Amino acid sequence: MNSFMKTVVIGGMLFVMPVTGLLARPCGGQGGSGDFRRMDSPRAERIFDDLNLSQKQQKQLQQHRLEQRKSMIGLRSKLALLRTDLAEASLASRPDMRKIDEISDRIGNVHAEMTKERIRSRVYVRSILTDKQKEIMDSRRAMKAERNPGRGNR
């Protein structure tokens, strides 16, 4: 390998390594892929087991979850790209604070859209449940909040 290629490869590695470090997060962190996997876990499926959902409810829920998954994948992709843009802007030789602020605002907007999507989903799920099923679901949510007081009511 000639000297120029070595310089390019080393330079590229020196740029990519700090960006990778900035973007590193635990898998189960807020907004991370852990949130996505949680919906596919056996525990997530058990949430609905005791509700005795009808066939119609099961089909509605399955269709809704597929649609929501697609939506959330798109939002998470936007978020990942914006985080990469933010890392790139902050590592520039002369960081432009206006650009960094704009990207930060856009990240906040994507987080807001994700929150809206989760709330819409919760409202939709409740709309297909009977009153008795809602009571069971609400009691579970209350028990979960008691067990994990610092985690919020997801």
PDB file of C-alpha atoms in Angstrom:
ATOM      1  CA  MET A   1       0.000   0.000   0.000  1.00  0.00           C
ATOM      2  CA  ASN A   2       1.462   3.350  -0.944  1.00  0.00           C
ATOM      3  CA  SER A   3       1.965   6.267   1.428  1.00  0.00           C
ATOM      4  CA  PHE A   4      -1.057   8.227   0.165  1.00  0.00           C
ATOM      5  CA  MET A   5      -3.444   5.329   0.733  1.00  0.00           C
ATOM      6  CA  LYS A   6      -2.077   4.776   4.239  1.00  0.00           C
ATOM      7  CA  THR A   7      -2.671   8.446   5.010  1.00  0.00           C
ATOM      8  CA  VAL A   8      -6.241   8.286   3.717  1.00  0.00           C
ATOM      9  CA  VAL A   9      -7.057   5.104   5.664  1.00  0.00           C
ATOM     10  CA  ILE A  10      -5.518   6.392   8.896  1.00  0.00           C
ATOM     11  CA  GLY A  11      -7.203   9.774   8.460  1.00  0.00           C
ATOM     12  CA  GLY A  12     -10.553   8.078   7.865  1.00  0.00           C
ATOM     13  CA  MET A  13     -10.135   5.907  10.938  1.00  0.00           C
ATOM     14  CA  LEU A  14      -9.219   8.920  13.055  1.00  0.00           C
ATOM     15  CA  PHE A  15     -12.433  10.621  11.920  1.00  0.00           C
ATOM     16  CA  VAL A  16     -14.743   7.613  12.290  1.00  0.00           C
ATOM     17  CA  MET A  17     -13.527   6.406  15.690  1.00  0.00           C
ATOM     18  CA  PRO A  18     -14.499   9.559  17.671  1.00  0.00           C
ATOM     19  CA  VAL A  19     -17.877   9.741  15.893  1.00  0.00           C
ATOM     20  CA  THR A  20     -18.534   6.102  16.776  1.00  0.00           C
ATOM     21  CA  GLY A  21     -17.702   6.829  20.405  1.00  0.00           C
ATOM     22  CA  LEU A  22     -20.113   9.754  20.477  1.00  0.00           C
ATOM     23  CA  LEU A  23     -22.928   7.626  19.116  1.00  0.00           C
ATOM     24  CA  ALA A  24     -22.313   4.590  21.331  1.00  0.00           C
ATOM     25  CA  ARG A  25     -25.208   3.864  23.689  1.00  0.00           C
ATOM     26  CA  PRO A  26     -26.399   0.855  25.602  1.00  0.00           C
ATOM     27  CA  CYS A  27     -28.775  -1.265  23.557  1.00  0.00           C
ATOM     28  CA  GLY A  28     -31.711  -0.833  25.909  1.00  0.00           C
ATOM     29  CA  GLY A  29     -31.322   2.932  26.293  1.00  0.00           C
ATOM     30  CA  GLN A  30     -34.085   5.425  25.652  1.00  0.00           C
ATOM     31  CA  GLY A  31     -34.892   5.528  21.958  1.00  0.00           C
ATOM     32  CA  GLY A  32     -32.381   2.752  21.283  1.00  0.00           C
ATOM     33  CA  SER A  33     -33.021  -0.454  19.478  1.00  0.00           C
ATOM     34  CA  GLY A  34     -33.878  -1.976  22.866  1.00  0.00           C
ATOM     35  CA  ASP A  35     -37.242  -0.228  22.664  1.00  0.00           C
ATOM     36  CA  PHE A  36     -37.919  -1.932  19.333  1.00  0.00           C
ATOM     37  CA  ARG A  37     -36.966  -5.397  20.530  1.00  0.00           C
ATOM     38  CA  ARG A  38     -39.065  -5.018  23.666  1.00  0.00           C
ATOM     39  CA  MET A  39     -42.256  -5.096  21.554  1.00  0.00           C
ATOM     40  CA  ASP A  40     -41.185  -8.428  20.040  1.00  0.00           C
ATOM     41  CA  SER A  41     -40.235 -10.092  23.301  1.00  0.00           C
ATOM     42  CA  PRO A  42     -42.217 -12.964  24.786  1.00  0.00           C
ATOM     43  CA  ARG A  43     -42.917 -10.714  27.776  1.00  0.00           C
ATOM     44  CA  ALA A  44     -44.578  -8.155  25.477  1.00  0.00           C
ATOM     45  CA  GLU A  45     -46.774 -10.906  24.061  1.00  0.00           C
ATOM     46  CA  ARG A  46     -47.760 -12.013  27.578  1.00  0.00           C
ATOM     47  CA  ILE A  47     -49.115  -8.529  28.268  1.00  0.00           C
ATOM     48  CA  PHE A  48     -52.107  -9.406  26.120  1.00  0.00           C
ATOM     49  CA  ASP A  49     -52.460 -13.060  27.184  1.00  0.00           C
ATOM     50  CA  ASP A  50     -54.606 -12.417  30.244  1.00  0.00           C
ATOM     51  CA  LEU A  51     -56.861 -10.043  28.346  1.00  0.00           C
ATOM     52  CA  ASN A  52     -58.570 -12.855  26.427  1.00  0.00           C
ATOM     53  CA  LEU A  53     -58.591 -10.907  23.184  1.00  0.00           C
ATOM     54  CA  SER A  54     -61.095 -11.931  20.553  1.00  0.00           C
ATOM     55  CA  GLN A  55     -59.876 -12.985  17.112  1.00  0.00           C
ATOM     56  CA  LYS A  56     -60.934  -9.617  15.756  1.00  0.00           C
ATOM     57  CA  GLN A  57     -59.006  -7.766  18.489  1.00  0.00           C
ATOM     58  CA  GLN A  58     -55.932  -9.923  17.898  1.00  0.00           C
ATOM     59  CA  LYS A  59     -56.023  -9.174  14.179  1.00  0.00           C
ATOM     60  CA  GLN A  60     -56.516  -5.426  14.789  1.00  0.00           C
ATOM     61  CA  LEU A  61     -53.664  -5.381  17.273  1.00  0.00           C
ATOM     62  CA  GLN A  62     -51.343  -7.294  14.963  1.00  0.00           C
ATOM     63  CA  GLN A  63     -52.052  -4.948  12.046  1.00  0.00           C
ATOM     64  CA  HIS A  64     -51.619  -1.884  14.255  1.00  0.00           C
ATOM     65  CA  ARG A  65     -48.295  -3.133  15.635  1.00  0.00           C
ATOM     66  CA  LEU A  66     -46.957  -3.700  12.111  1.00  0.00           C
ATOM     67  CA  GLU A  67     -47.943  -0.192  11.063  1.00  0.00           C
ATOM     68  CA  GLN A  68     -46.501   1.330  14.207  1.00  0.00           C
ATOM     69  CA  ARG A  69     -43.280  -0.633  13.809  1.00  0.00           C
ATOM     70  CA  LYS A  70     -42.812   0.775  10.298  1.00  0.00           C
ATOM     71  CA  SER A  71     -43.443   4.287  11.552  1.00  0.00           C
ATOM     72  CA  MET A  72     -41.037   3.945  14.468  1.00  0.00           C
ATOM     73  CA  ILE A  73     -38.321   2.442  12.266  1.00  0.00           C
ATOM     74  CA  GLY A  74     -38.544   5.524  10.054  1.00  0.00           C
ATOM     75  CA  LEU A  75     -38.360   7.859  13.045  1.00  0.00           C
ATOM     76  CA  ARG A  76     -35.427   5.968  14.574  1.00  0.00           C
ATOM     77  CA  SER A  77     -33.605   6.150  11.244  1.00  0.00           C
ATOM     78  CA  LYS A  78     -34.129   9.914  11.108  1.00  0.00           C
ATOM     79  CA  LEU A  79     -32.852  10.162  14.666  1.00  0.00           C
ATOM     80  CA  ALA A  80     -29.725   8.119  13.906  1.00  0.00           C
ATOM     81  CA  LEU A  81     -28.942  10.270  10.855  1.00  0.00           C
ATOM     82  CA  LEU A  82     -29.448  13.465  12.832  1.00  0.00           C
ATOM     83  CA  ARG A  83     -27.166  12.201  15.599  1.00  0.00           C
ATOM     84  CA  THR A  84     -24.524  11.465  12.996  1.00  0.00           C
ATOM     85  CA  ASP A  85     -24.963  14.963  11.543  1.00  0.00           C
ATOM     86  CA  LEU A  86     -24.652  16.415  15.039  1.00  0.00           C
ATOM     87  CA  ALA A  87     -21.457  14.473  15.738  1.00  0.00           C
ATOM     88  CA  GLU A  88     -20.019  15.591  12.404  1.00  0.00           C
ATOM     89  CA  ALA A  89     -20.959  19.232  13.029  1.00  0.00           C
ATOM     90  CA  SER A  90     -19.507  19.215  16.538  1.00  0.00           C
ATOM     91  CA  LEU A  91     -16.232  17.651  15.364  1.00  0.00           C
ATOM     92  CA  ALA A  92     -15.697  20.207  12.603  1.00  0.00           C
ATOM     93  CA  SER A  93     -12.523  22.274  12.827  1.00  0.00           C
ATOM     94  CA  ARG A  94     -14.738  25.333  13.348  1.00  0.00           C
ATOM     95  CA  PRO A  95     -18.069  24.122  14.735  1.00  0.00           C
ATOM     96  CA  ASP A  96     -21.030  26.236  13.609  1.00  0.00           C
ATOM     97  CA  MET A  97     -23.194  26.626  16.712  1.00  0.00           C
ATOM     98  CA  ARG A  98     -26.219  27.685  14.664  1.00  0.00           C
ATOM     99  CA  LYS A  99     -26.011  24.475  12.669  1.00  0.00           C
ATOM    100  CA  ILE A 100     -25.520  22.464  15.866  1.00  0.00           C
ATOM    101  CA  ASP A 101     -28.536  24.194  17.449  1.00  0.00           C
ATOM    102  CA  GLU A 102     -30.644  23.516  14.347  1.00  0.00           C
ATOM    103  CA  ILE A 103     -29.731  19.826  14.338  1.00  0.00           C
ATOM    104  CA  SER A 104     -30.417  19.632  18.079  1.00  0.00           C
ATOM    105  CA  ASP A 105     -33.859  21.165  17.517  1.00  0.00           C
ATOM    106  CA  ARG A 106     -34.568  18.647  14.763  1.00  0.00           C
ATOM    107  CA  ILE A 107     -33.552  15.810  17.103  1.00  0.00           C
ATOM    108  CA  GLY A 108     -36.002  17.183  19.668  1.00  0.00           C
ATOM    109  CA  ASN A 109     -38.735  17.263  17.022  1.00  0.00           C
ATOM    110  CA  VAL A 110     -38.128  13.613  16.138  1.00  0.00           C
ATOM    111  CA  HIS A 111     -38.281  12.679  19.837  1.00  0.00           C
ATOM    112  CA  ALA A 112     -41.596  14.538  20.065  1.00  0.00           C
ATOM    113  CA  GLU A 113     -42.945  12.621  17.040  1.00  0.00           C
ATOM    114  CA  MET A 114     -41.881   9.339  18.627  1.00  0.00           C
ATOM    115  CA  THR A 115     -43.680  10.256  21.846  1.00  0.00           C
ATOM    116  CA  LYS A 116     -46.810  11.201  19.901  1.00  0.00           C
ATOM    117  CA  GLU A 117     -46.664   7.877  18.054  1.00  0.00           C
ATOM    118  CA  ARG A 118     -46.403   5.925  21.323  1.00  0.00           C
ATOM    119  CA  ILE A 119     -49.348   7.825  22.816  1.00  0.00           C
ATOM    120  CA  ARG A 120     -51.438   7.323  19.645  1.00  0.00           C
ATOM    121  CA  SER A 121     -50.681   3.626  19.898  1.00  0.00           C
ATOM    122  CA  ARG A 122     -51.721   3.467  23.539  1.00  0.00           C
ATOM    123  CA  VAL A 123     -54.975   5.277  22.717  1.00  0.00           C
ATOM    124  CA  TYR A 124     -55.654   2.952  19.778  1.00  0.00           C
ATOM    125  CA  VAL A 125     -55.029  -0.192  21.813  1.00  0.00           C
ATOM    126  CA  ARG A 126     -57.379   1.045  24.523  1.00  0.00           C
ATOM    127  CA  SER A 127     -60.012   1.822  21.886  1.00  0.00           C
ATOM    128  CA  ILE A 128     -60.239  -1.835  20.840  1.00  0.00           C
ATOM    129  CA  LEU A 129     -60.395  -3.183  24.412  1.00  0.00           C
ATOM    130  CA  THR A 130     -63.531  -3.809  26.453  1.00  0.00           C
ATOM    131  CA  ASP A 131     -63.949  -2.037  29.791  1.00  0.00           C
ATOM    132  CA  LYS A 132     -62.849  -5.180  31.662  1.00  0.00           C
ATOM    133  CA  GLN A 133     -59.754  -5.528  29.485  1.00  0.00           C
ATOM    134  CA  LYS A 134     -58.903  -1.869  30.100  1.00  0.00           C
ATOM    135  CA  GLU A 135     -59.117  -2.448  33.866  1.00  0.00           C
ATOM    136  CA  ILE A 136     -56.682  -5.365  33.613  1.00  0.00           C
ATOM    137  CA  MET A 137     -54.305  -3.339  31.434  1.00  0.00           C
ATOM    138  CA  ASP A 138     -54.474  -0.333  33.767  1.00  0.00           C
ATOM    139  CA  SER A 139     -53.791  -2.447  36.836  1.00  0.00           C
ATOM    140  CA  ARG A 140     -50.703  -3.898  35.156  1.00  0.00           C
ATOM    141  CA  ARG A 141     -49.455  -0.436  34.253  1.00  0.00           C
ATOM    142  CA  ALA A 142     -49.940   0.678  37.863  1.00  0.00           C
ATOM    143  CA  MET A 143     -48.057  -2.364  39.185  1.00  0.00           C
ATOM    144  CA  LYS A 144     -45.223  -1.766  36.733  1.00  0.00           C
ATOM    145  CA  ALA A 145     -44.987   1.884  37.819  1.00  0.00           C
ATOM    146  CA  GLU A 146     -44.752   0.782  41.451  1.00  0.00           C
ATOM    147  CA  ARG A 147     -41.954  -1.683  40.677  1.00  0.00           C
ATOM    148  CA  ASN A 148     -39.985   0.839  38.597  1.00  0.00           C
ATOM    149  CA  PRO A 149     -40.726   4.282  40.088  1.00  0.00           C
ATOM    150  CA  GLY A 150     -37.935   6.104  38.236  1.00  0.00           C
ATOM    151  CA  ARG A 151     -38.768   4.722  34.799  1.00  0.00           C
ATOM    152  CA  GLY A 152     -41.931   6.682  34.064  1.00  0.00           C
ATOM    153  CA  ASN A 153     -45.208   5.176  32.910  1.00  0.00           C
ATOM    154  CA  ARG A 154     -44.455   3.653  29.514  1.00  0.00           C
TER     155      ARG A 154
END
